[in-house]
Short mmCIF file of C-alpha atoms in Angstrom, two decimals:
data_model
loop_
_atom_site.label_atom_id
_atom_site.label_comp_id
_atom_site.label_asym_id
_atom_site.label_seq_id
_atom_site.Cartn_x
_atom_site.Cartn_y
_atom_site.Cartn_z
CA UNK A 1 49.17 118.21 92.01
CA UNK A 2 49.52 115.07 89.98
CA UNK A 3 49.93 112.93 93.10
CA UNK A 4 47.11 114.55 94.83
CA UNK A 5 44.22 112.48 93.12
CA UNK A 6 46.06 109.23 93.98
CA UNK A 7 46.72 110.14 97.52
CA UNK A 8 43.12 111.28 97.99
CA UNK A 9 42.09 107.99 96.51
CA UNK A 10 44.30 106.11 99.02
CA UNK A 11 42.82 108.10 101.89
CA UNK A 12 39.33 107.36 100.75
CA UNK A 13 40.04 103.65 100.37
CA UNK A 14 41.52 103.64 103.92
CA UNK A 15 38.32 105.09 105.28
CA UNK A 16 36.30 102.27 103.72
CA UNK A 17 38.87 99.73 104.92
CA UNK A 18 38.11 100.81 108.45
CA UNK A 19 34.36 101.14 107.73
CA UNK A 20 33.77 97.87 105.88
CA UNK A 21 35.89 95.59 107.97
CA UNK A 22 33.34 96.29 110.63
CA UNK A 23 30.53 95.02 108.29
CA UNK A 24 32.49 91.92 107.40
CA UNK A 25 33.11 91.03 111.16
CA UNK A 26 29.56 91.84 112.20
CA UNK A 27 28.55 88.22 112.85
CA UNK A 28 31.66 87.47 115.03
CA UNK A 29 31.09 90.77 116.86
CA UNK A 30 27.44 90.02 117.42
CA UNK A 31 28.21 86.44 118.82
CA UNK A 32 31.14 87.62 120.99
CA UNK A 33 29.33 90.64 122.52
CA UNK A 34 25.96 88.86 122.60
CA UNK A 35 24.16 91.73 120.55
CA UNK A 36 20.58 91.46 119.21
CA UNK A 37 19.95 92.24 115.42
CA UNK A 38 18.54 95.69 116.48
CA UNK A 39 21.71 96.51 118.52
CA UNK A 40 23.86 95.42 115.44
CA UNK A 41 21.78 97.67 113.32
CA UNK A 42 22.15 100.54 115.68
CA UNK A 43 25.88 100.21 116.34
CA UNK A 44 26.62 99.54 112.54
CA UNK A 45 24.36 102.26 111.18
CA UNK A 46 22.82 104.90 113.37
CA UNK A 47 25.74 105.33 115.72
CA UNK A 48 27.85 106.08 112.73
CA UNK A 49 25.52 107.93 110.49
CA UNK A 50 24.08 110.64 112.78
CA UNK A 51 27.52 111.82 113.95
CA UNK A 52 28.91 111.57 110.42
CA UNK A 53 26.07 113.69 109.03
CA UNK A 54 26.43 116.23 111.82
CA UNK A 55 30.20 116.53 111.41
CA UNK A 56 29.95 117.06 107.60
CA UNK A 57 28.72 120.51 107.90
CA UNK A 58 31.55 122.04 109.96
CA UNK A 59 34.02 119.97 107.86
CA UNK A 60 32.52 121.72 104.79
CA UNK A 61 33.11 125.12 106.38
CA UNK A 62 36.71 124.12 107.39
CA UNK A 63 37.34 122.90 103.86
CA UNK A 64 36.12 126.13 102.27
CA UNK A 65 38.31 128.34 104.73
CA UNK A 66 41.40 126.31 105.72
CA UNK A 67 44.14 124.04 104.42
CA UNK A 68 42.26 121.15 102.89
CA UNK A 69 45.29 118.85 102.64
CA UNK A 70 45.94 119.09 106.46
CA UNK A 71 42.29 118.55 107.25
CA UNK A 72 41.99 115.35 105.05
CA UNK A 73 45.34 114.01 106.41
CA UNK A 74 44.52 114.71 110.10
CA UNK A 75 41.10 113.03 109.67
CA UNK A 76 42.67 109.95 108.25
CA UNK A 77 45.02 109.52 111.27
CA UNK A 78 42.11 110.00 113.67
CA UNK A 79 39.81 107.40 112.12
CA UNK A 80 42.53 104.88 112.12
CA UNK A 81 43.01 105.41 115.89
CA UNK A 82 39.33 104.97 116.36
CA UNK A 83 39.24 101.75 114.47
CA UNK A 84 41.79 100.41 116.79
CA UNK A 85 39.59 101.58 119.62
CA UNK A 86 36.63 99.55 118.15
CA UNK A 87 38.89 96.43 118.32
CA UNK A 88 39.38 97.13 122.09
CA UNK A 89 35.69 97.65 122.98
CA UNK A 90 34.06 95.15 125.29
CA UNK A 91 30.57 96.54 125.57
CA UNK A 92 27.59 98.06 123.38
CA UNK A 93 28.37 101.61 124.63
CA UNK A 94 32.07 101.32 124.13
CA UNK A 95 31.57 100.20 120.61
CA UNK A 96 29.06 102.89 119.90
CA UNK A 97 31.39 105.56 121.20
CA UNK A 98 34.22 104.37 119.03
CA UNK A 99 32.17 104.21 116.11
CA UNK A 100 30.74 107.69 116.69
CA UNK A 101 34.38 109.01 117.02
CA UNK A 102 35.24 107.19 113.78
CA UNK A 103 32.32 108.75 112.05
CA UNK A 104 33.26 112.32 113.06
CA UNK A 105 36.95 111.86 111.84
CA UNK A 106 35.74 110.39 108.45
CA UNK A 107 33.39 113.31 108.00
CA UNK A 108 36.36 115.61 108.24
CA UNK A 109 37.86 114.24 105.10
CA UNK A 110 35.12 114.29 102.51
CA UNK A 111 34.30 117.81 101.70
CA UNK A 112 37.97 118.76 101.43
CA UNK A 113 38.66 115.70 99.19
CA UNK A 114 35.86 116.62 96.76
CA UNK A 115 36.95 120.12 96.65
CA UNK A 116 40.52 119.35 95.81
CA UNK A 117 39.35 116.93 93.09
CA UNK A 118 36.72 119.25 91.57
CA UNK A 119 39.14 122.24 91.47
CA UNK A 120 41.89 120.04 89.81
CA UNK A 121 39.62 118.83 87.01
CA UNK A 122 38.07 120.69 84.08
CA UNK A 123 34.31 120.46 83.87
CA UNK A 124 34.40 117.93 80.99
CA UNK A 125 36.61 115.53 83.08
CA UNK A 126 34.99 116.07 86.47
CA UNK A 127 32.84 112.97 86.30
CA UNK A 128 35.87 110.84 85.30
CA UNK A 129 37.86 112.28 88.20
CA UNK A 130 35.04 111.41 90.64
CA UNK A 131 34.55 108.10 88.99
CA UNK A 132 38.25 107.09 89.67
CA UNK A 133 37.83 108.50 93.28
CA UNK A 134 34.68 106.39 93.77
CA UNK A 135 36.73 103.12 93.25
CA UNK A 136 38.15 103.84 96.78
CA UNK A 137 35.32 102.03 98.63
CA UNK A 138 35.98 99.01 96.51
CA UNK A 139 39.73 99.08 97.06
CA UNK A 140 39.11 99.45 100.68
CA UNK A 141 36.64 96.67 100.64
CA UNK A 142 39.32 94.24 99.14
CA UNK A 143 41.74 95.30 101.84
CA UNK A 144 38.96 94.78 104.50
CA UNK A 145 38.21 91.33 103.10
CA UNK A 146 41.76 90.20 103.37
CA UNK A 147 42.39 91.56 106.88
CA UNK A 148 38.97 90.67 108.07
CA UNK A 149 38.74 87.31 106.48
CA UNK A 150 42.27 86.03 106.95
CA UNK A 151 43.51 87.73 110.11
CA UNK A 152 39.90 87.73 111.53
CA UNK A 153 39.56 84.05 111.21
CA UNK A 154 43.14 83.17 112.40
CA UNK A 155 43.32 85.68 115.31
CA UNK A 156 39.81 87.01 115.98
CA UNK A 157 37.91 90.13 115.12
CA UNK A 158 39.61 92.25 117.51
CA UNK A 159 43.06 91.67 116.00
CA UNK A 160 41.60 92.32 112.57
CA UNK A 161 40.19 95.75 113.67
CA UNK A 162 43.49 96.74 115.14
CA UNK A 163 45.48 95.86 112.10
CA UNK A 164 42.97 97.71 109.88
CA UNK A 165 43.29 100.85 112.00
CA UNK A 166 47.09 100.92 111.90
CA UNK A 167 47.25 100.36 108.07
CA UNK A 168 44.42 102.91 107.54
CA UNK A 169 46.46 105.62 109.01
CA UNK A 170 49.33 105.33 106.53
CA UNK A 171 47.72 107.30 103.57
CA UNK A 172 47.03 110.14 105.97
CA UNK A 173 50.79 110.40 106.76
CA UNK A 174 51.82 110.19 103.20
CA UNK A 175 49.27 113.08 102.25
CA UNK A 176 51.32 115.49 104.32
CA UNK A 177 53.99 115.12 101.73
CA UNK A 178 51.80 116.69 99.07
CA UNK A 179 51.28 120.32 98.45
CA UNK A 180 48.10 122.10 99.04
CA UNK A 181 47.13 123.56 95.69
CA UNK A 182 45.97 127.15 95.19
CA UNK A 183 42.27 127.54 94.68
CA UNK A 184 41.35 128.48 91.15
CA UNK A 185 38.68 130.78 92.14
CA UNK A 186 40.74 132.90 94.56
CA UNK A 187 42.73 135.77 93.33
CA UNK A 188 46.30 134.89 92.26
CA UNK A 189 47.65 138.49 92.45
CA UNK A 190 50.00 137.83 95.27
CA UNK A 191 51.75 141.17 94.87
CA UNK A 192 48.75 143.27 95.61
CA UNK A 193 48.42 143.78 99.41
CA UNK A 194 44.75 144.11 99.19
CA UNK A 195 44.13 140.84 97.28
CA UNK A 196 42.31 138.31 99.38
CA UNK A 197 40.16 135.38 98.77
CA UNK A 198 36.42 135.96 98.56
CA UNK A 199 34.28 134.94 101.70
CA UNK A 200 33.15 131.37 101.14
CA UNK A 201 29.39 130.86 100.94
CA UNK A 202 27.36 129.99 103.94
CA UNK A 203 25.46 126.82 104.30
CA UNK A 204 22.01 128.52 103.73
CA UNK A 205 23.35 129.95 100.41
CA UNK A 206 24.50 126.57 99.11
CA UNK A 207 21.15 125.00 100.22
CA UNK A 208 19.28 127.80 98.54
CA UNK A 209 21.30 127.35 95.31
CA UNK A 210 20.53 123.58 95.28
CA UNK A 211 16.88 124.03 96.17
CA UNK A 212 16.61 126.54 93.34
CA UNK A 213 17.80 123.92 90.85
CA UNK A 214 15.11 121.21 90.52
CA UNK A 215 17.64 118.77 88.78
CA UNK A 216 20.14 119.23 91.53
CA UNK A 217 17.77 118.68 94.47
CA UNK A 218 16.11 115.75 92.88
CA UNK A 219 19.41 113.82 92.37
CA UNK A 220 20.32 114.86 95.93
CA UNK A 221 17.15 113.11 97.28
CA UNK A 222 17.56 110.25 94.82
CA UNK A 223 21.03 109.43 95.98
CA UNK A 224 19.96 109.75 99.60
CA UNK A 225 17.21 107.29 98.92
CA UNK A 226 19.40 104.86 97.09
CA UNK A 227 21.87 104.90 99.98
CA UNK A 228 19.26 103.24 102.15
CA UNK A 229 19.54 100.09 99.97
CA UNK A 230 23.28 100.35 99.54
CA UNK A 231 24.00 100.84 103.20
CA UNK A 232 21.62 98.00 104.25
CA UNK A 233 23.14 95.59 101.71
CA UNK A 234 26.75 96.34 102.72
CA UNK A 235 26.07 95.77 106.34
CA UNK A 236 23.91 92.85 106.20
CA UNK A 237 24.88 90.74 103.07
CA UNK A 238 27.75 89.12 104.89
CA UNK A 239 25.51 88.02 107.64
CA UNK A 240 22.92 86.88 105.03
CA UNK A 241 25.58 84.65 103.34
CA UNK A 242 26.56 83.18 106.68
CA UNK A 243 23.07 82.56 108.02
CA UNK A 244 21.12 81.51 104.92
CA UNK A 245 23.86 79.72 102.80
CA UNK A 246 26.10 78.72 105.61
CA UNK A 247 29.17 80.54 104.32
CA UNK A 248 32.26 80.67 106.43
CA UNK A 249 34.13 84.10 107.05
CA UNK A 250 36.64 82.96 104.56
CA UNK A 251 34.16 82.11 101.84
CA UNK A 252 32.27 85.39 102.53
CA UNK A 253 35.55 87.19 102.25
CA UNK A 254 36.37 85.58 98.98
CA UNK A 255 33.04 86.53 97.43
CA UNK A 256 33.23 90.16 98.60
CA UNK A 257 36.68 90.38 97.12
CA UNK A 258 35.50 89.36 93.77
CA UNK A 259 32.51 91.76 94.02
CA UNK A 260 34.88 94.67 95.06
CA UNK A 261 37.25 94.02 92.11
CA UNK A 262 34.14 93.97 89.80
CA UNK A 263 32.90 97.23 91.40
CA UNK A 264 36.15 99.02 90.47
CA UNK A 265 35.69 98.11 86.91
CA UNK A 266 32.05 98.80 87.01
CA UNK A 267 32.55 102.22 88.56
CA UNK A 268 35.26 103.30 86.05
CA UNK A 269 33.29 101.93 82.99
CA UNK A 270 29.96 103.43 83.86
CA UNK A 271 31.59 106.80 84.71
CA UNK A 272 33.32 106.96 81.26
CA UNK A 273 30.14 105.72 79.47
CA UNK A 274 27.84 108.35 81.27
CA UNK A 275 30.49 111.10 80.68
CA UNK A 276 30.22 110.42 76.96
CA UNK A 277 26.49 110.44 77.04
CA UNK A 278 26.16 113.49 79.18
CA UNK A 279 28.70 115.50 76.94
CA UNK A 280 26.02 115.20 74.22
CA UNK A 281 22.93 115.38 76.38
CA UNK A 282 23.30 116.58 80.07
CA UNK A 283 20.20 114.55 81.25
CA UNK A 284 22.30 111.34 81.23
CA UNK A 285 23.99 112.65 84.39
CA UNK A 286 20.69 111.58 85.98
CA UNK A 287 19.35 109.11 83.59
CA UNK A 288 22.57 107.06 83.90
CA UNK A 289 22.06 106.24 87.58
CA UNK A 290 18.34 105.61 86.93
CA UNK A 291 19.25 102.97 84.33
CA UNK A 292 21.86 101.26 86.51
CA UNK A 293 19.56 101.04 89.40
CA UNK A 294 16.68 99.66 87.25
CA UNK A 295 18.94 97.12 85.55
CA UNK A 296 20.49 95.79 88.86
CA UNK A 297 17.13 95.20 90.83
CA UNK A 298 15.99 91.85 89.15
CA UNK A 299 19.55 90.41 89.77
CA UNK A 300 19.54 91.52 93.53
CA UNK A 301 16.03 89.75 93.90
CA UNK A 302 17.42 86.47 92.46
CA UNK A 303 20.39 86.67 94.64
CA UNK A 304 18.25 87.09 97.75
CA UNK A 305 15.55 84.53 96.79
CA UNK A 306 17.47 81.62 94.97
CA UNK A 307 18.92 78.67 96.96
CA UNK A 308 20.97 77.38 93.99
CA UNK A 309 24.64 78.38 94.57
CA UNK A 310 25.38 78.93 90.84
CA UNK A 311 22.34 81.05 90.38
CA UNK A 312 22.55 83.36 93.40
CA UNK A 313 26.31 83.75 93.08
CA UNK A 314 26.14 84.72 89.38
CA UNK A 315 23.09 87.18 90.15
CA UNK A 316 25.13 88.81 93.06
CA UNK A 317 27.90 89.91 90.73
CA UNK A 318 25.75 92.25 88.68
CA UNK A 319 24.46 94.69 91.43
CA UNK A 320 27.88 94.30 93.27
CA UNK A 321 29.59 95.70 89.99
CA UNK A 322 27.52 98.86 89.95
CA UNK A 323 26.52 99.54 93.48
CA UNK A 324 28.81 102.60 93.66
CA UNK A 325 28.25 103.86 90.21
CA UNK A 326 25.61 106.48 90.97
CA UNK A 327 27.64 108.65 93.22
CA UNK A 328 30.14 110.12 90.53
CA UNK A 329 27.43 111.49 88.16
CA UNK A 330 25.44 112.79 91.21
CA UNK A 331 28.44 114.73 92.51
CA UNK A 332 29.49 115.97 89.15
CA UNK A 333 25.97 117.29 88.43
CA UNK A 334 25.83 119.05 91.86
CA UNK A 335 29.24 120.61 91.56
CA UNK A 336 28.29 121.91 88.19
CA UNK A 337 25.21 123.52 89.65
CA UNK A 338 26.99 125.53 92.24
CA UNK A 339 30.06 127.87 92.23
CA UNK A 340 33.59 126.57 93.09
CA UNK A 341 33.44 128.18 96.55
CA UNK A 342 30.19 126.33 97.30
CA UNK A 343 31.49 122.86 96.40
CA UNK A 344 32.80 121.76 99.79
CA UNK A 345 29.48 122.61 101.44
CA UNK A 346 27.49 121.19 98.56
CA UNK A 347 29.25 117.81 99.06
CA UNK A 348 28.68 118.12 102.74
CA UNK A 349 24.93 118.70 102.21
CA UNK A 350 24.68 115.66 99.78
CA UNK A 351 26.70 113.20 101.99
CA UNK A 352 24.97 114.36 105.15
CA UNK A 353 21.51 113.76 103.80
CA UNK A 354 22.75 110.44 102.22
CA UNK A 355 24.33 109.20 105.42
CA UNK A 356 21.36 110.01 107.65
CA UNK A 357 18.96 108.32 105.32
CA UNK A 358 21.32 105.58 104.18
CA UNK A 359 23.49 104.32 107.08
CA UNK A 360 21.09 105.70 109.74
CA UNK A 361 17.95 103.95 108.15
CA UNK A 362 19.21 101.20 106.09
CA UNK A 363 20.91 98.89 108.54
CA UNK A 364 18.62 99.67 111.35
CA UNK A 365 15.55 99.13 109.13
CA UNK A 366 16.68 95.70 108.09
CA UNK A 367 17.64 94.77 111.72
CA UNK A 368 14.22 95.92 112.95
CA UNK A 369 12.30 94.10 110.28
CA UNK A 370 14.26 90.99 110.68
CA UNK A 371 13.52 91.04 114.54
CA UNK A 372 9.82 91.83 114.08
CA UNK A 373 9.19 89.09 111.31
CA UNK A 374 11.13 86.45 113.15
CA UNK A 375 13.85 85.71 115.55
CA UNK A 376 16.65 87.02 113.52
CA UNK A 377 17.00 83.87 111.61
CA UNK A 378 17.95 83.41 108.01
CA UNK A 379 14.33 83.49 106.78
CA UNK A 380 13.45 86.74 108.47
CA UNK A 381 16.73 88.45 107.26
CA UNK A 382 15.99 87.36 103.76
CA UNK A 383 12.53 88.89 103.95
CA UNK A 384 13.72 92.15 105.20
CA UNK A 385 16.53 92.37 102.55
CA UNK A 386 14.05 91.70 99.78
CA UNK A 387 11.68 94.38 100.97
CA UNK A 388 14.69 96.80 101.18
CA UNK A 389 15.08 96.51 97.37
CA UNK A 390 11.80 98.25 96.78
CA UNK A 391 13.28 101.50 98.19
CA UNK A 392 15.67 101.55 95.24
CA UNK A 393 12.79 101.81 92.79
CA UNK A 394 11.85 105.21 94.46
CA UNK A 395 15.52 106.45 93.82
CA UNK A 396 15.30 105.30 90.22
CA UNK A 397 12.23 107.24 89.61
CA UNK A 398 13.65 110.38 91.21
CA UNK A 399 16.76 110.15 89.07
CA UNK A 400 14.67 109.77 85.94
CA UNK A 401 12.58 112.87 86.91
CA UNK A 402 15.86 114.80 87.35
CA UNK A 403 17.00 113.84 83.92
CA UNK A 404 13.65 115.03 82.44
CA UNK A 405 14.05 118.31 84.26
CA UNK A 406 17.62 118.66 82.84
CA UNK A 407 16.41 117.85 79.36
CA UNK A 408 13.62 120.42 79.77
CA UNK A 409 16.01 123.13 80.93
CA UNK A 410 18.18 122.59 77.99
CA UNK A 411 15.28 122.80 75.55
CA UNK A 412 14.14 126.07 77.14
CA UNK A 413 17.65 127.39 76.93
CA UNK A 414 17.91 126.48 73.24
CA UNK A 415 14.65 128.10 72.49
CA UNK A 416 15.56 131.26 74.30
CA UNK A 417 19.00 131.51 72.45
CA UNK A 418 17.20 130.88 69.12
CA UNK A 419 14.73 133.46 69.88
CA UNK A 420 17.40 136.02 70.76
CA UNK A 421 19.46 135.08 67.53
CA UNK A 422 16.41 135.77 65.29
CA UNK A 423 15.28 138.98 66.93
CA UNK A 424 15.75 142.14 64.82
CA UNK A 425 18.00 143.64 67.39
CA UNK A 426 20.47 140.69 67.17
CA UNK A 427 20.94 141.35 63.56
CA UNK A 428 21.92 144.89 63.76
#
């Protein structure tokens, strides 16, 4: 079991290698296949997000009922093959089909990975476990930068996609060497013939549990809203640097590498810091993400609006360091609000909503706004990305309201316990 978190991290990183290399190569793909900005937004966002969101629900059921290790490993092999297929595509519809198949395979790994991590960590360390796990996108981003920037510039975007797909399959193969752990909430009485695991919860039961917990559904909506900004930025920032500031693919790759390395440190540090605060006051599981979003917005505005290299480069590093830091406390809070058997479907619900609103809306919204405002030039893309940042303020407000609700629930619980302790019956 000790190797399981590291292998899950490697698998998660490989999924983002295959996902983010597409964003890094977006401009060469657009020019080679003669796509409009709207088509780029659709193939990079909507084609992926809809299938990913739909696939998460059955994946949650499978993770709750079957061997999670096999499910995650097979999913990794499939998305590696689909990344290779993206590199072989010659038309819009071929690329859309390959991206959709990649999304379906990636959806198969997430609920099982979250369930394995959450079951293997005590409640006090759950946020740290997910914090380490959430460095996967940054690690995958560094690999995507190297493969997309170096191989892409030397041999073309198709070769880079094929190499990424082959390398992305390796962690899936290694995961087959790990042992599927027993579920802590299932009966361990192997000698009793009647002992059997309880029936896992249905999706509507999980949804009802989350909707019945105001803090849980508020952070769910908050994270989904925040992902609109994150997905739009991840997809369009490389193109923004090339169009507005004249960056080459190699220069763009170098900047994203630095940002990804910072994001690893930022995610780990913020998770540890929020874990300490939330151990004393649970509301910080929601207030932490709210503060992180609020602090990074001014820096994002400077990055998008400034034309001074030293200024916009320095400003870019701050939001880049914390752009993944909201996920770990959000998942930790939601997993704490549901039973262990409900965790795979709870993760599926969160990520399904976040993907539809994030990847489905974010990249397409930026592409649409850029096409409407101008002809897809640097000025129109800058305008659309600046407007996108306002959506993050809505997420910030929702997180803050969730923290207030957690604080209110804690106060009510404390008053109830105090009243019970002081009642005459309690002293008898």
